[in-house]
Amino acid sequence: MRKFNIRKVLDGLTAGSSSASQQQQQQQHPPGNREPEIQETLQSEHFQLCKTVRHGFPYQPSALAFDPVQKILAVGTQTGALRLFGRPGVECYCQHDSGAAVIQLQFLINEGALVSALADDTLHLWNLRQKRPAILHSLKFCRERVTFCHLPFQSKWLYVGTERGNIHIVNVESFTLSGYVIMWNKAIELSSKSHPGPVVHISDNPMDEGKLLIGFESGTVVLWDLKSKKADYRYTYDEAIHSVAWHHEGKQFICSHSDGTLTIWNVRSPAKPVQTITPHGKQLKDGKKPEPCKPILKVEFKTTRSGEPFIILSGGLSYDTVGRRPCLTVMHGKSTAVLEMDYSIVDFLTLCETPYPNDFQEPYAVVVLLEKDLVLIDLAQNGYPIFENPYPLSIHESPVTCCEYFADCPVDLIPALYSVGARQKRQGYSKKEWPINGGNWGLGAQSYSEIIITGHADGSIKFWDASAITLQVLYKLKTSKVFEKSRNKDEKPNTDIVDEDPYAIQIISWCPESRMLCIAGVSAHVIIYRFSKQEVITEVIPMLEVRLLYEISDVETPEGEQAPPLPTPVGSANPQPIPPQSHPSTSSSSSDGLRDNVPCLKVKSSPLKQSPGYQTELVIQLVWVGGEPPQQITSLAVNSSYGLVVFGNCNGIAMVDYLQKAVLLNLGTIELYGSNDPYRREPRSPRKSRQPSGGLCDISEGAVVPEDRCKSPTSGSPSPHNSDDEQKMNNFIEKAKMSRKLSLPTDLKPDLDIKDNSFSRSRSSSVTSIDKESREAISALHFCETFTRKTDSAPSPCLWVGTTLGTVLVIALNLPPGGEQRLLQPVIVSPSGTILRLKGAILRMAFLDSTGCLVPPAHEPWKEHNVPEEKDEKEKLKKRRPVSVSPSSSQEISENQYAVICSEKQAKVISLPSQNCAYKQNITETSFVLRGDIVSLSNSICLACFCANGHIMTFSLPSLRPLLDVYYLPLTNMRIARTFCFTNNGQALYLVSPTEIQRLTYSQETCENLQEMLGELFTPVETPEAPNRGFFKGLFGGGAQSLDREELFGESSSGKASRSLAQHIPGPGGIEGVKGAASGVVGELARARLALDERGQKLSDLEERTAAMLSSADSFSKHAHEMMLKYKDKKWYQF
C-alpha cells in the first residue's frame, strides 16, 4: 500500500501559485528555441523541511534545574523555550506553545520527566524518555497565580504555592489536583492582621516528610504538619524573604533576606534566629547592626562529612560597591570567597553527590546561570576554578553580524583549523571532567564535514565545526589586530562612519579549497588573509587605499549625459599605495577643510606578530572623498587562482591584484556600462529630511518613508489601495532588503524587533543631493571561467557583476602566465560589453556545464606559503592556473555552458555563449527573495531561496521547476534577513536570537535520519541507595520519618478539588509518548525489554525472598516440633 503523504498535498497547494506562473513562462519559449534536454534527477519527494538542532546560549534565561542521578541540566527562558544539556554533544531544544516565561523547573529525579511552571500559571509535564521531548499533561490554574513549586525526591505529589499564599497539591501521574489545600489564613497566626504575601518557598523537612516548611514573602516562615493540618511553629522576621534552605539533619534552616542578611533558625525555637549573618555588611564597632546590603536572592546550605558546611549565596553586596560586577559568595568554615561574574546571575544550583536530602550533601560544583553565560565552579579545588565549558555557548561573545555555512568541505580543513585553534585555549581551568555528563550521543549518520563561520561586531571571526548536528569552536581570528586602537575616547578619530564597532564584519568570502579568506568591514575596509601553520612577523602591513566616487557628469542636464566609453584600465606592474584615478575627481580639495583621501581606520605602522592560522596578506581601505565618507561595501569576492579580490558598493566597483598589491579597476557603476547605459541617470531633487549616510541609518525604524521608497527599485508603481498597514509592511520590507545588502552590525545589541530598532546612527549627514537608494549598488560578484561574449569560441576567465537594478555585466580578465611572470606582468581587465537584465536586485550567480553539473570557480590548492619551496617553476605554474584558457580535448568548442542568475524577484538560466534565456521562473510577485543559493543535494543541484514572506522554495536546475514551497517563518526581524543561508546536502541556518543558531534541513533523507542522529537524554541508571539510618536512630526513631502521602492527599481522604480552580489539558506527548515520538519500534522494544528485565528482576527478587521465607518457616516449624516433643510429658513444675 502506498504511503499517503499529507506534506506533498500541502506542497501542491502552496506551489499552486508558482506553478501557474511556471505554465505561463513555459509558453513564453517558442518551440524552435528549446535547449537540449538535461536529465534532472531531483523531484519534490527529495525535499522536506524540518528544524534539526538549535545551538548557542538560551536567550533570556529564567530558570534552572538539575537531575543529580541522570546528570542532565535544564534551562528555561523568558520566551517559553526549554533547553536540556547532557554530556558534550547531547543537547535538546523544546518550546512551550504559549511562549510564556518559564518561572521554575523541577525534575522527577531519575524518572526521565520534568515539570515546568510558566508565568501564565500553567504546569506542564515533559516526557524526556524520547529523543524529542513532548508534553504529556498540562494544568492551567484559573483563579490563582503560581509562584513556587516543590517536588520531593521519589514523590508523585507536587506542592504548588500561589500568589495568594495558598498551597495546592498536584498528582504528577494524572496531573490532577488533590482536594488537600493549605490555606494562608490557617498557616499564619490568627492574630496577624496582614496577608503574609505570596509563597516564595516550599520544602519538606529532610528528616520528616510530614512537616512542610512554607516561606511567605513578608518574612513569615511556617512549619506545617501535613497529618494534623495545622502549623507546628511560626518564625517571623521583619525583612522580606527571598529563599530558604535546610540543613540535611532537619534541625536547622537558613533564610536569605532583602536587607542582605542570612538568618539561621533552630526548628524548635521560633522566637528568634540562632544566628544572623550579613556576609557583605561592614561590621560597626559599637555593636550596632551592620549597614543594610542588597538583597540575597538565593542561599544554599550544603553539608560535608569531613568538614564544615558550605553556605553559597548570590547577591547581598553592600550598596557602596558601585560598578562592581555581580558576585557569587561561597562561605566555607571561616573562609569567604567572592566570585565575580561577567553578567548578572539568573539562578544557581549546587551539584551534590546524593539525591537524598537527608544525607550529607557532599557538594562538588556550583552551576551558575548568568544572563548571557553558563559557568560551572569546581568546589573541590583550591581557589574554586571554573570548568572549561564544552557546549557552544559563546556564539554571542560579541554580537553576530553575519554568518556563512559550508557543507562538504575538504576533509583536511577541520583538523587544520583545530590545530591552530588549540593554541588559543585559555589556561587555569579545573582539571576535572565536565560533571554534566548524562545522556548518550546519537549515531552520526553524516560523513561529510561542515563548517560555520560567524562574523562579529568586534571584528572577530569564529570558525565552527558543525559536522553531524553538533557545534564546536575551532578557531578565532581577530581582524582588528591590524589597526591602531585609540588609547582613550578623546583621541578617537572622527573619521569613523559608525559610532561604535568600527571593525564589525559585514561580508565574508571564503574559498575552502585554497583556504583564502576575505572580509569586508563596516568602516569600508577589506582584509585578505592567507592560512599558514607557521608564525611570522610582518614588518610592514601591506595596504592599499582606494577612492571610489559616485558622479554624474553634468547634474544640470535633464537628459543625463552618456558616460564616455571606458578606457581599458590596466593594472600597473609596480604596486602603488594610492593608485592613479581612472577619472578626475570633482571633489573639493582638502584645503577647503573637507576631509579627503583619508581612510576611516589607521593601519598599524609597527611590526605585527602573526600566529599560526589566518595571516594578513593585504588591507584595502576606501577613503573619504571631498568630505563624503566612503560607502559601505555591499559585495565581495576573492579568487585564489587568479590572485584577485573584487568588491563594490553603491558608488562603484574596485578590483585588486593581491599578489602584486595593485588596484586594477576602480569604476563608478555608471562607467561600467560604457555607452550602453540603459538608464537616464538624472539626480533626484534634494530630500527634505536628509538622511545620514553610511547606510546604517537608511533602515532606521522611525523614519517616515515617502511612497516611492517602499518599492523595490524595479517594482513599478505602488498599488492604489495602499492602506497604512500595507505601507508599514512595505517600509519594513524595504528596510529588510537594505539590511541584507548592507548587513548591518550594530543593531544586534538590543534584541531586534519590528517595534523597537535602535540602529547605530551615522556620524556625517549626507552631503550629496542624490538619493542613495536610487544609486545602483553592486550586489553580486562571481569569478568564473566561461564565455564572456556571444562570439567567444572558448571559455576564459572573467568576472560577472550583478547590480541592485537587475543588471548583469561581464568583465574580461587577461591573466599573465603563472610562476614568476604572474608577479611581473600586469593583469589586464576590460569590460566585455555583455549586459543581461533581470527583475530585482541580483543576489547570486553560478555556472553549469553542458551536462547540467556545477562549474566551480577556479581555485588554487592550499600550500604553505611561508616555507620556501625548491621546486620547478613549471609546477608552480600548474598550481597557479588549474583551469586552462584554451579549450581542452574534453571540452570541445561546440559545448555550451549555462549561467544561473537569481535576483530578488526571479531566476533565469541563460545559455552561453549564445546568451539566450533558456529558462525563466518568477519566484515571487508580491514579496522578494532575501537569500538565494545554488546548492548540491542527492548528487544533483538546485536553487534554494528564502523569501521575505517566510517561504522557503527550491527549484530544479537548469529547468527551474518548482520542487518545494513551504511557508516556514515570517520575516520578523532583520537578524534573520541578514543571517539566513543555505548550503549543500540540504542544510540551512539562521540566527534565531542574538545568542542562538537554528539549523534546519530541506532534505527528505536528513529528516528521516534525524531521529537516529539526535542524542538520548534519558539513560537507565540505578538510583543510589538510601542513606543507612543506623541502629540507634532506627531504635529510637531519630531517622527520617516517611509519610503515606497517598493516604493524605488521595481522593478517598481529601476529596476532589474544585473544578474551577484548574483545568487539565492532555498534551500532544500523550500520544507521542506511546509512539515514542516516532523514535521507532526498536527504541520502544528496547524500553519494553528494559521494563520486562526490571520486572523480571523484581519477580526473581520476590521469588528468592519467598523461598527464603519458606525455608525460615520450615526451620521454625521443625524447631517448634522438637520443643513440643522435648516438653511433652513434663509437668509444669518440671520446667
PDB file of C-alpha atoms in Angstrom, residues 554-561 681-683:
ATOM      1  CA  ASP A 554      26.522  67.137 -15.638  1.00  0.00           C
ATOM      2  CA  VAL A 555      23.849  67.386 -12.989  1.00  0.00           C
ATOM      3  CA  GLU A 556      22.144  70.264 -14.798  1.00  0.00           C
ATOM      4  CA  THR A 557      21.277  68.290 -17.935  1.00  0.00           C
ATOM      5  CA  PRO A 558      17.843  66.789 -17.558  1.00  0.00           C
ATOM      6  CA  GLU A 559      18.626  64.084 -20.131  1.00  0.00           C
ATOM      7  CA  GLY A 560      21.652  62.921 -18.136  1.00  0.00           C
ATOM      8  CA  GLU A 561      24.714  62.758 -20.363  1.00  0.00           C
ATOM      9  CA  ARG A 681      20.763  58.994 -14.880  1.00  0.00           C
ATOM     10  CA  GLU A 682      19.350  62.223 -13.567  1.00  0.00           C
ATOM     11  CA  PRO A 683      19.677  63.266  -9.973  1.00  0.00           C
TER      12      PRO A 683
END
